[in-house]
Amino acid sequence: QRQVVESGGGSVQAGGSLRLSCKVYGYRTDCMAWFRLAPGKEIEGVAAISDDGTPYYADSVKGRFTMSKDFTKNTIYLEMNNLKPEDTALYRCAASPYGRRCTTSWHIHSTFDIWGQGTQVSVSS
C-alpha cells in the first residue's frame, strides 16, 4: 500500500533550524522532493534528490537547506537552517519512480505521482 509519512515541522524564530523527514511505503522513489505552499502563493519546489543522491535546490534556499536520503529506509531529510519568515508554509513531500525527471523537472509539481499531506513550518520574526 502506498503511503507517504512526513514529520518534523514546527514553529521557530528567524535564524532557527528544523529538520523534515519523509518516508515512502510501497512505491518506487527514484526522485523525491519537497514542495511548499504558502498562503496567497503558488506551490514552490524547494528541493529534490535523485536516485544517485544528487540534490537539487531552489535558489531561495541554496546555502540554507540540505537534502539527503537514507536509501536503506527510503526516507529523505530536509535540514533547514537560518530559517526566514518567508519560509513559512505547508511543506509537502512528493515522489516519482522516474529518476530522470529529477534532472529536468524536479521543480514542477506535475512531475510527481504521490504526495504526503504536508507538515507545517512557521517562522516568526
mmCIF file of N, CA and C in Angstrom:
data_model
loop_
_atom_site.group_PDB
_atom_site.id
_atom_site.type_symbol
_atom_site.label_atom_id
_atom_site.label_comp_id
_atom_site.label_asym_id
_atom_site.label_seq_id
_atom_site.Cartn_x
_atom_site.Cartn_y
_atom_site.Cartn_z
ATOM 1 N N GLN A 1 0.852 -1.191 0.000
ATOM 2 C CA GLN A 1 0.000 0.000 0.000
ATOM 3 C C GLN A 1 0.887 1.240 0.000
ATOM 4 N N ARG A 2 0.569 2.155 -0.892
ATOM 5 C CA ARG A 2 1.349 3.374 -0.979
ATOM 6 C C ARG A 2 1.024 4.299 0.185
ATOM 7 N N GLN A 3 2.069 4.832 0.771
ATOM 8 C CA GLN A 3 1.872 5.760 1.881
ATOM 9 C C GLN A 3 3.069 6.683 1.985
ATOM 10 N N VAL A 4 2.786 7.946 2.253
ATOM 11 C CA VAL A 4 3.832 8.953 2.437
ATOM 12 C C VAL A 4 3.657 9.521 3.842
ATOM 13 N N VAL A 5 4.697 9.405 4.651
ATOM 14 C CA VAL A 5 4.621 9.852 6.041
ATOM 15 C C VAL A 5 5.661 10.943 6.264
ATOM 16 N N GLU A 6 5.177 12.131 6.603
ATOM 17 C CA GLU A 6 6.061 13.279 6.834
ATOM 18 C C GLU A 6 6.087 13.629 8.308
ATOM 19 N N SER A 7 7.186 14.216 8.725
ATOM 20 C CA SER A 7 7.277 14.697 10.101
ATOM 21 C C SER A 7 8.349 15.774 10.195
ATOM 22 N N GLY A 8 8.337 16.485 11.320
ATOM 23 C CA GLY A 8 9.414 17.419 11.601
ATOM 24 C C GLY A 8 9.070 18.888 11.526
ATOM 25 N N GLY A 9 7.873 19.230 11.130
ATOM 26 C CA GLY A 9 7.510 20.637 11.072
ATOM 27 C C GLY A 9 7.392 21.227 12.470
ATOM 28 N N GLY A 10 7.197 22.536 12.521
ATOM 29 C CA GLY A 10 7.045 23.195 13.805
ATOM 30 C C GLY A 10 7.164 24.696 13.673
ATOM 31 N N SER A 11 7.285 25.344 14.817
ATOM 32 C CA SER A 11 7.401 26.801 14.856
ATOM 33 C C SER A 11 8.746 27.194 15.442
ATOM 34 N N VAL A 12 9.425 28.086 14.758
ATOM 35 C CA VAL A 12 10.725 28.555 15.226
ATOM 36 C C VAL A 12 10.835 30.055 14.971
ATOM 37 N N GLN A 13 11.817 30.650 15.603
ATOM 38 C CA GLN A 13 12.113 32.047 15.322
ATOM 39 C C GLN A 13 13.082 32.137 14.143
ATOM 40 N N ALA A 14 13.103 33.295 13.527
ATOM 41 C CA ALA A 14 14.024 33.517 12.418
ATOM 42 C C ALA A 14 15.456 33.199 12.853
ATOM 43 N N GLY A 15 16.166 32.516 11.968
ATOM 44 C CA GLY A 15 17.515 32.096 12.287
ATOM 45 C C GLY A 15 17.594 30.696 12.858
ATOM 46 N N GLY A 16 16.450 30.145 13.202
ATOM 47 C CA GLY A 16 16.412 28.813 13.777
ATOM 48 C C GLY A 16 16.494 27.713 12.730
ATOM 49 N N SER A 17 16.390 26.471 13.204
ATOM 50 C CA SER A 17 16.534 25.305 12.329
ATOM 51 C C SER A 17 15.427 24.290 12.575
ATOM 52 N N LEU A 18 15.095 23.564 11.538
ATOM 53 C CA LEU A 18 14.177 22.444 11.621
ATOM 54 C C LEU A 18 14.655 21.357 10.663
ATOM 55 N N ARG A 19 14.239 20.132 10.962
ATOM 56 C CA ARG A 19 14.567 19.007 10.088
ATOM 57 C C ARG A 19 13.288 18.264 9.743
ATOM 58 N N LEU A 20 12.999 18.210 8.455
ATOM 59 C CA LEU A 20 11.838 17.473 7.979
ATOM 60 C C LEU A 20 12.270 16.099 7.500
ATOM 61 N N SER A 21 11.392 15.127 7.684
ATOM 62 C CA SER A 21 11.651 13.797 7.157
ATOM 63 C C SER A 21 10.424 13.296 6.415
ATOM 64 N N CYS A 22 10.676 12.427 5.466
ATOM 65 C CA CYS A 22 9.595 11.861 4.656
ATOM 66 C C CYS A 22 9.946 10.433 4.296
ATOM 67 N N LYS A 23 9.060 9.509 4.671
ATOM 68 C CA LYS A 23 9.257 8.104 4.351
ATOM 69 C C LYS A 23 8.127 7.653 3.436
ATOM 70 N N VAL A 24 8.499 6.939 2.388
ATOM 71 C CA VAL A 24 7.519 6.437 1.430
ATOM 72 C C VAL A 24 7.456 4.924 1.509
ATOM 73 N N TYR A 25 6.232 4.411 1.568
ATOM 74 C CA TYR A 25 5.994 2.976 1.605
ATOM 75 C C TYR A 25 5.320 2.543 0.306
ATOM 76 N N GLY A 26 5.753 1.387 -0.192
ATOM 77 C CA GLY A 26 5.042 0.762 -1.287
ATOM 78 C C GLY A 26 5.124 1.463 -2.616
ATOM 79 N N TYR A 27 6.216 2.203 -2.843
ATOM 80 C CA TYR A 27 6.319 2.941 -4.105
ATOM 81 C C TYR A 27 7.783 3.155 -4.437
ATOM 82 N N ARG A 28 8.075 3.064 -5.728
ATOM 83 C CA ARG A 28 9.431 3.322 -6.168
ATOM 84 C C ARG A 28 9.708 4.820 -6.111
ATOM 85 N N THR A 29 10.839 5.189 -5.559
ATOM 86 C CA THR A 29 11.100 6.608 -5.280
ATOM 87 C C THR A 29 12.429 7.057 -5.869
ATOM 88 N N ASP A 30 12.582 6.977 -7.171
ATOM 89 C CA ASP A 30 13.837 7.387 -7.790
ATOM 90 C C ASP A 30 14.027 8.893 -7.802
ATOM 91 N N CYS A 31 12.959 9.627 -7.594
ATOM 92 C CA CYS A 31 13.057 11.071 -7.434
ATOM 93 C C CYS A 31 12.095 11.468 -6.323
ATOM 94 N N MET A 32 12.630 12.133 -5.299
ATOM 95 C CA MET A 32 11.794 12.598 -4.187
ATOM 96 C C MET A 32 12.046 14.074 -3.970
ATOM 97 N N ALA A 33 11.028 14.755 -3.532
ATOM 98 C CA ALA A 33 11.153 16.210 -3.427
ATOM 99 C C ALA A 33 10.292 16.765 -2.308
ATOM 100 N N TRP A 34 10.616 17.991 -1.934
ATOM 101 C CA TRP A 34 9.786 18.778 -1.039
ATOM 102 C C TRP A 34 9.268 19.989 -1.808
ATOM 103 N N PHE A 35 7.988 20.224 -1.676
ATOM 104 C CA PHE A 35 7.369 21.431 -2.191
ATOM 105 C C PHE A 35 6.780 22.189 -1.000
ATOM 106 N N ARG A 36 6.505 23.453 -1.199
ATOM 107 C CA ARG A 36 5.849 24.206 -0.137
ATOM 108 C C ARG A 36 4.768 25.101 -0.711
ATOM 109 N N LEU A 37 3.759 25.302 0.120
ATOM 110 C CA LEU A 37 2.630 26.127 -0.278
ATOM 111 C C LEU A 37 2.345 27.129 0.822
ATOM 112 N N ALA A 38 2.511 28.385 0.471
ATOM 113 C CA ALA A 38 2.249 29.461 1.418
ATOM 114 C C ALA A 38 0.965 30.181 1.018
ATOM 115 N N PRO A 39 0.272 30.756 1.983
ATOM 116 C CA PRO A 39 -0.981 31.453 1.670
ATOM 117 C C PRO A 39 -0.787 32.535 0.616
ATOM 118 N N GLY A 40 -1.615 32.504 -0.406
ATOM 119 C CA GLY A 40 -1.554 33.523 -1.435
ATOM 120 C C GLY A 40 -0.457 33.334 -2.455
ATOM 121 N N LYS A 41 0.266 32.241 -2.365
ATOM 122 C CA LYS A 41 1.358 31.995 -3.303
ATOM 123 C C LYS A 41 1.155 30.670 -4.028
ATOM 124 N N GLU A 42 1.839 30.521 -5.136
ATOM 125 C CA GLU A 42 1.793 29.262 -5.871
ATOM 126 C C GLU A 42 2.707 28.237 -5.204
ATOM 127 N N ILE A 43 2.408 26.984 -5.463
ATOM 128 C CA ILE A 43 3.248 25.922 -4.930
ATOM 129 C C ILE A 43 4.660 26.065 -5.490
ATOM 130 N N GLU A 44 5.652 25.831 -4.622
ATOM 131 C CA GLU A 44 7.038 26.041 -4.997
ATOM 132 C C GLU A 44 7.870 24.804 -4.707
ATOM 133 N N GLY A 45 8.653 24.376 -5.669
ATOM 134 C CA GLY A 45 9.599 23.301 -5.435
ATOM 135 C C GLY A 45 10.752 23.818 -4.592
ATOM 136 N N VAL A 46 11.044 23.132 -3.502
ATOM 137 C CA VAL A 46 12.073 23.572 -2.568
ATOM 138 C C VAL A 46 13.384 22.831 -2.813
ATOM 139 N N ALA A 47 13.292 21.505 -2.859
ATOM 140 C CA ALA A 47 14.488 20.684 -3.049
ATOM 141 C C ALA A 47 14.054 19.300 -3.500
ATOM 142 N N ALA A 48 14.992 18.608 -4.138
ATOM 143 C CA ALA A 48 14.732 17.242 -4.575
ATOM 144 C C ALA A 48 16.032 16.452 -4.502
ATOM 145 N N ILE A 49 15.882 15.127 -4.595
ATOM 146 C CA ILE A 49 17.051 14.269 -4.617
ATOM 147 C C ILE A 49 16.775 13.094 -5.540
ATOM 148 N N SER A 50 17.747 12.773 -6.382
ATOM 149 C CA SER A 50 17.562 11.719 -7.367
ATOM 150 C C SER A 50 18.052 10.374 -6.839
ATOM 151 N N ASP A 51 17.926 9.352 -7.662
ATOM 152 C CA ASP A 51 18.282 8.009 -7.231
ATOM 153 C C ASP A 51 19.782 7.812 -7.084
ATOM 154 N N ASP A 52 20.576 8.752 -7.603
ATOM 155 C CA ASP A 52 22.025 8.643 -7.396
ATOM 156 C C ASP A 52 22.496 9.562 -6.264
ATOM 157 N N GLY A 53 21.554 10.157 -5.570
ATOM 158 C CA GLY A 53 21.894 11.004 -4.435
ATOM 159 C C GLY A 53 22.165 12.457 -4.762
ATOM 160 N N THR A 54 21.999 12.850 -6.014
ATOM 161 C CA THR A 54 22.236 14.233 -6.395
ATOM 162 C C THR A 54 21.104 15.115 -5.888
ATOM 163 N N PRO A 55 21.426 16.172 -5.124
ATOM 164 C CA PRO A 55 20.381 17.075 -4.647
ATOM 165 C C PRO A 55 20.166 18.253 -5.601
ATOM 166 N N TYR A 56 18.973 18.794 -5.556
ATOM 167 C CA TYR A 56 18.624 19.971 -6.344
ATOM 168 C C TYR A 56 17.910 20.940 -5.400
ATOM 169 N N TYR A 57 18.168 22.229 -5.597
ATOM 170 C CA TYR A 57 17.612 23.231 -4.697
ATOM 171 C C TYR A 57 17.049 24.429 -5.444
ATOM 172 N N ALA A 58 16.020 24.999 -4.865
ATOM 173 C CA ALA A 58 15.543 26.287 -5.347
ATOM 174 C C ALA A 58 16.558 27.351 -4.941
ATOM 175 N N ASP A 59 16.671 28.392 -5.738
ATOM 176 C CA ASP A 59 17.621 29.460 -5.426
ATOM 177 C C ASP A 59 17.339 30.082 -4.060
ATOM 178 N N SER A 60 16.084 30.117 -3.693
ATOM 179 C CA SER A 60 15.694 30.763 -2.441
ATOM 180 C C SER A 60 16.189 30.039 -1.191
ATOM 181 N N VAL A 61 16.602 28.775 -1.343
ATOM 182 C CA VAL A 61 17.033 28.012 -0.171
ATOM 183 C C VAL A 61 18.469 27.525 -0.257
ATOM 184 N N LYS A 62 19.127 27.778 -1.373
ATOM 185 C CA LYS A 62 20.515 27.332 -1.533
ATOM 186 C C LYS A 62 21.391 27.917 -0.435
ATOM 187 N N GLY A 63 22.233 27.069 0.123
ATOM 188 C CA GLY A 63 23.114 27.519 1.186
ATOM 189 C C GLY A 63 22.500 27.447 2.574
ATOM 190 N N ARG A 64 21.181 27.260 2.634
ATOM 191 C CA ARG A 64 20.498 27.181 3.933
ATOM 192 C C ARG A 64 19.872 25.813 4.183
ATOM 193 N N PHE A 65 19.383 25.182 3.117
ATOM 194 C CA PHE A 65 18.729 23.883 3.233
ATOM 195 C C PHE A 65 19.626 22.801 2.659
ATOM 196 N N THR A 66 19.561 21.606 3.271
ATOM 197 C CA THR A 66 20.328 20.466 2.785
ATOM 198 C C THR A 66 19.413 19.256 2.685
ATOM 199 N N MET A 67 19.417 18.668 1.506
ATOM 200 C CA MET A 67 18.599 17.487 1.245
ATOM 201 C C MET A 67 19.465 16.242 1.290
ATOM 202 N N SER A 68 18.960 15.191 1.933
ATOM 203 C CA SER A 68 19.693 13.934 1.965
ATOM 204 C C SER A 68 18.703 12.780 1.931
ATOM 205 N N LYS A 69 19.229 11.586 1.671
ATOM 206 C CA LYS A 69 18.361 10.412 1.591
ATOM 207 C C LYS A 69 19.052 9.215 2.199
ATOM 208 N N ASP A 70 18.291 8.488 3.013
ATOM 209 C CA ASP A 70 18.725 7.190 3.516
ATOM 210 C C ASP A 70 18.070 6.144 2.627
ATOM 211 N N PHE A 71 18.842 5.585 1.708
ATOM 212 C CA PHE A 71 18.292 4.660 0.734
ATOM 213 C C PHE A 71 17.819 3.360 1.392
ATOM 214 N N THR A 72 18.418 3.000 2.498
ATOM 215 C CA THR A 72 18.019 1.762 3.178
ATOM 216 C C THR A 72 16.636 1.894 3.817
ATOM 217 N N LYS A 73 16.245 3.139 4.123
ATOM 218 C CA LYS A 73 14.960 3.378 4.773
ATOM 219 C C LYS A 73 13.947 4.037 3.841
ATOM 220 N N ASN A 74 14.372 4.314 2.606
ATOM 221 C CA ASN A 74 13.507 5.011 1.654
ATOM 222 C C ASN A 74 12.954 6.305 2.265
ATOM 223 N N THR A 75 13.844 7.018 2.908
ATOM 224 C CA THR A 75 13.461 8.220 3.639
ATOM 225 C C THR A 75 14.356 9.382 3.229
ATOM 226 N N ILE A 76 13.744 10.542 3.042
ATOM 227 C CA ILE A 76 14.531 11.736 2.760
ATOM 228 C C ILE A 76 14.440 12.694 3.939
ATOM 229 N N TYR A 77 15.437 13.549 4.026
ATOM 230 C CA TYR A 77 15.524 14.523 5.100
ATOM 231 C C TYR A 77 15.813 15.890 4.499
ATOM 232 N N LEU A 78 15.187 16.897 5.060
ATOM 233 C CA LEU A 78 15.475 18.269 4.650
ATOM 234 C C LEU A 78 15.906 19.032 5.888
ATOM 235 N N GLU A 79 17.189 19.308 5.957
ATOM 236 C CA GLU A 79 17.735 20.088 7.056
ATOM 237 C C GLU A 79 17.617 21.551 6.676
ATOM 238 N N MET A 80 16.880 22.314 7.477
ATOM 239 C CA MET A 80 16.622 23.715 7.177
ATOM 240 C C MET A 80 17.269 24.592 8.241
ATOM 241 N N ASN A 81 18.233 25.364 7.826
ATOM 242 C CA ASN A 81 18.956 26.249 8.733
ATOM 243 C C ASN A 81 18.725 27.708 8.352
ATOM 244 N N ASN A 82 19.000 28.602 9.303
ATOM 245 C CA ASN A 82 18.838 30.028 9.080
ATOM 246 C C ASN A 82 17.461 30.320 8.474
ATOM 247 N N LEU A 83 16.449 29.784 9.096
ATOM 248 C CA LEU A 83 15.099 29.950 8.576
ATOM 249 C C LEU A 83 14.657 31.405 8.623
ATOM 250 N N LYS A 84 13.860 31.762 7.622
ATOM 251 C CA LYS A 84 13.353 33.129 7.493
ATOM 252 C C LYS A 84 11.830 33.102 7.523
ATOM 253 N N PRO A 85 11.200 34.216 7.878
ATOM 254 C CA PRO A 85 9.726 34.249 7.882
ATOM 255 C C PRO A 85 9.130 33.849 6.539
ATOM 256 N N GLU A 86 9.802 34.152 5.455
ATOM 257 C CA GLU A 86 9.285 33.779 4.133
ATOM 258 C C GLU A 86 9.358 32.286 3.847
ATOM 259 N N ASP A 87 9.976 31.521 4.740
ATOM 260 C CA ASP A 87 9.976 30.064 4.619
ATOM 261 C C ASP A 87 8.703 29.449 5.199
ATOM 262 N N THR A 88 7.905 30.264 5.847
ATOM 263 C CA THR A 88 6.656 29.774 6.433
ATOM 264 C C THR A 88 5.740 29.222 5.351
ATOM 265 N N ALA A 89 5.328 27.967 5.510
ATOM 266 C CA ALA A 89 4.493 27.304 4.504
ATOM 267 C C ALA A 89 4.139 25.899 4.970
ATOM 268 N N LEU A 90 3.239 25.283 4.223
ATOM 269 C CA LEU A 90 2.969 23.856 4.375
ATOM 270 C C LEU A 90 3.940 23.133 3.443
ATOM 271 N N TYR A 91 4.743 22.279 4.006
ATOM 272 C CA TYR A 91 5.743 21.554 3.233
ATOM 273 C C TYR A 91 5.212 20.147 2.934
ATOM 274 N N ARG A 92 5.228 19.798 1.654
ATOM 275 C CA ARG A 92 4.690 18.507 1.232
ATOM 276 C C ARG A 92 5.771 17.705 0.517
ATOM 277 N N CYS A 93 5.830 16.437 0.850
ATOM 278 C CA CYS A 93 6.779 15.511 0.242
ATOM 279 C C CYS A 93 6.128 14.863 -0.975
ATOM 280 N N ALA A 94 6.920 14.629 -2.015
ATOM 281 C CA ALA A 94 6.406 14.021 -3.235
ATOM 282 C C ALA A 94 7.423 13.031 -3.780
ATOM 283 N N ALA A 95 6.925 12.063 -4.545
ATOM 284 C CA ALA A 95 7.819 11.047 -5.092
ATOM 285 C C ALA A 95 7.417 10.660 -6.500
ATOM 286 N N SER A 96 8.421 10.291 -7.283
ATOM 287 C CA SER A 96 8.215 9.803 -8.638
ATOM 288 C C SER A 96 9.118 8.597 -8.851
ATOM 289 N N PRO A 97 8.643 7.620 -9.649
ATOM 290 C CA PRO A 97 9.502 6.465 -9.924
ATOM 291 C C PRO A 97 10.520 6.727 -11.029
ATOM 292 N N TYR A 98 10.484 7.907 -11.625
ATOM 293 C CA TYR A 98 11.334 8.227 -12.760
ATOM 294 C C TYR A 98 12.475 9.155 -12.343
ATOM 295 N N GLY A 99 13.648 8.552 -12.170
ATOM 296 C CA GLY A 99 14.784 9.328 -11.693
ATOM 297 C C GLY A 99 15.218 10.431 -12.630
ATOM 298 N N ARG A 100 15.061 10.216 -13.932
ATOM 299 C CA ARG A 100 15.496 11.224 -14.892
ATOM 300 C C ARG A 100 14.705 12.516 -14.755
ATOM 301 N N ARG A 101 13.518 12.421 -14.232
ATOM 302 C CA ARG A 101 12.701 13.629 -14.057
ATOM 303 C C ARG A 101 13.318 14.571 -13.035
ATOM 304 N N CYS A 102 14.098 14.026 -12.133
ATOM 305 C CA CYS A 102 14.748 14.891 -11.150
ATOM 306 C C CYS A 102 15.654 15.902 -11.840
ATOM 307 N N THR A 103 16.344 15.448 -12.865
ATOM 308 C CA THR A 103 17.317 16.301 -13.535
ATOM 309 C C THR A 103 16.649 17.471 -14.248
ATOM 310 N N THR A 104 15.531 17.183 -14.905
ATOM 311 C CA THR A 104 14.950 18.184 -15.797
ATOM 312 C C THR A 104 13.745 18.923 -15.222
ATOM 313 N N SER A 105 13.014 18.269 -14.324
ATOM 314 C CA SER A 105 11.748 18.887 -13.933
ATOM 315 C C SER A 105 11.381 18.644 -12.476
ATOM 316 N N TRP A 106 12.379 18.577 -11.621
ATOM 317 C CA TRP A 106 12.091 18.307 -10.206
ATOM 318 C C TRP A 106 11.243 19.405 -9.586
ATOM 319 N N HIS A 107 11.335 20.605 -10.106
ATOM 320 C CA HIS A 107 10.663 21.758 -9.512
ATOM 321 C C HIS A 107 9.213 21.903 -9.970
ATOM 322 N N ILE A 108 8.755 21.009 -10.817
ATOM 323 C CA ILE A 108 7.392 21.072 -11.356
ATOM 324 C C ILE A 108 6.529 20.041 -10.638
ATOM 325 N N HIS A 109 5.451 20.490 -10.031
ATOM 326 C CA HIS A 109 4.685 19.577 -9.169
ATOM 327 C C HIS A 109 4.046 18.434 -9.948
ATOM 328 N N SER A 110 3.756 18.649 -11.235
ATOM 329 C CA SER A 110 3.125 17.575 -12.013
ATOM 330 C C SER A 110 4.094 16.447 -12.342
ATOM 331 N N THR A 111 5.363 16.621 -12.028
ATOM 332 C CA THR A 111 6.356 15.555 -12.206
ATOM 333 C C THR A 111 6.086 14.378 -11.280
ATOM 334 N N PHE A 112 5.449 14.663 -10.154
ATOM 335 C CA PHE A 112 5.346 13.673 -9.081
ATOM 336 C C PHE A 112 3.977 13.017 -9.012
ATOM 337 N N ASP A 113 4.008 11.741 -8.624
ATOM 338 C CA ASP A 113 2.805 10.920 -8.674
ATOM 339 C C ASP A 113 2.118 10.736 -7.333
ATOM 340 N N ILE A 114 2.906 10.739 -6.271
ATOM 341 C CA ILE A 114 2.289 10.583 -4.959
ATOM 342 C C ILE A 114 2.777 11.688 -4.036
ATOM 343 N N TRP A 115 1.888 12.063 -3.107
ATOM 344 C CA TRP A 115 2.136 13.196 -2.231
ATOM 345 C C TRP A 115 1.742 12.881 -0.801
ATOM 346 N N GLY A 116 2.459 13.519 0.119
ATOM 347 C CA GLY A 116 2.056 13.460 1.505
ATOM 348 C C GLY A 116 1.064 14.566 1.818
ATOM 349 N N GLN A 117 0.532 14.516 3.032
ATOM 350 C CA GLN A 117 -0.459 15.509 3.458
ATOM 351 C C GLN A 117 0.182 16.851 3.801
ATOM 352 N N GLY A 118 1.439 16.805 4.181
ATOM 353 C CA GLY A 118 2.149 18.037 4.486
ATOM 354 C C GLY A 118 2.427 18.218 5.962
ATOM 355 N N THR A 119 3.446 19.001 6.244
ATOM 356 C CA THR A 119 3.800 19.364 7.608
ATOM 357 C C THR A 119 4.052 20.866 7.633
ATOM 358 N N GLN A 120 3.495 21.534 8.639
ATOM 359 C CA GLN A 120 3.549 22.992 8.681
ATOM 360 C C GLN A 120 4.861 23.480 9.282
ATOM 361 N N VAL A 121 5.441 24.462 8.627
ATOM 362 C CA VAL A 121 6.627 25.155 9.128
ATOM 363 C C VAL A 121 6.263 26.626 9.292
ATOM 364 N N SER A 122 6.452 27.144 10.495
ATOM 365 C CA SER A 122 6.145 28.547 10.770
ATOM 366 C C SER A 122 7.377 29.220 11.364
ATOM 367 N N VAL A 123 7.776 30.321 10.756
ATOM 368 C CA VAL A 123 8.966 31.049 11.200
ATOM 369 C C VAL A 123 8.554 32.467 11.555
ATOM 370 N N SER A 124 8.791 32.838 12.795
ATOM 371 C CA SER A 124 8.428 34.178 13.252
ATOM 372 C C SER A 124 9.653 35.083 13.257
ATOM 373 N N SER A 125 9.386 36.370 13.070
ATOM 374 C CA SER A 125 10.494 37.339 13.012
ATOM 375 C C SER A 125 10.838 37.862 14.385
#
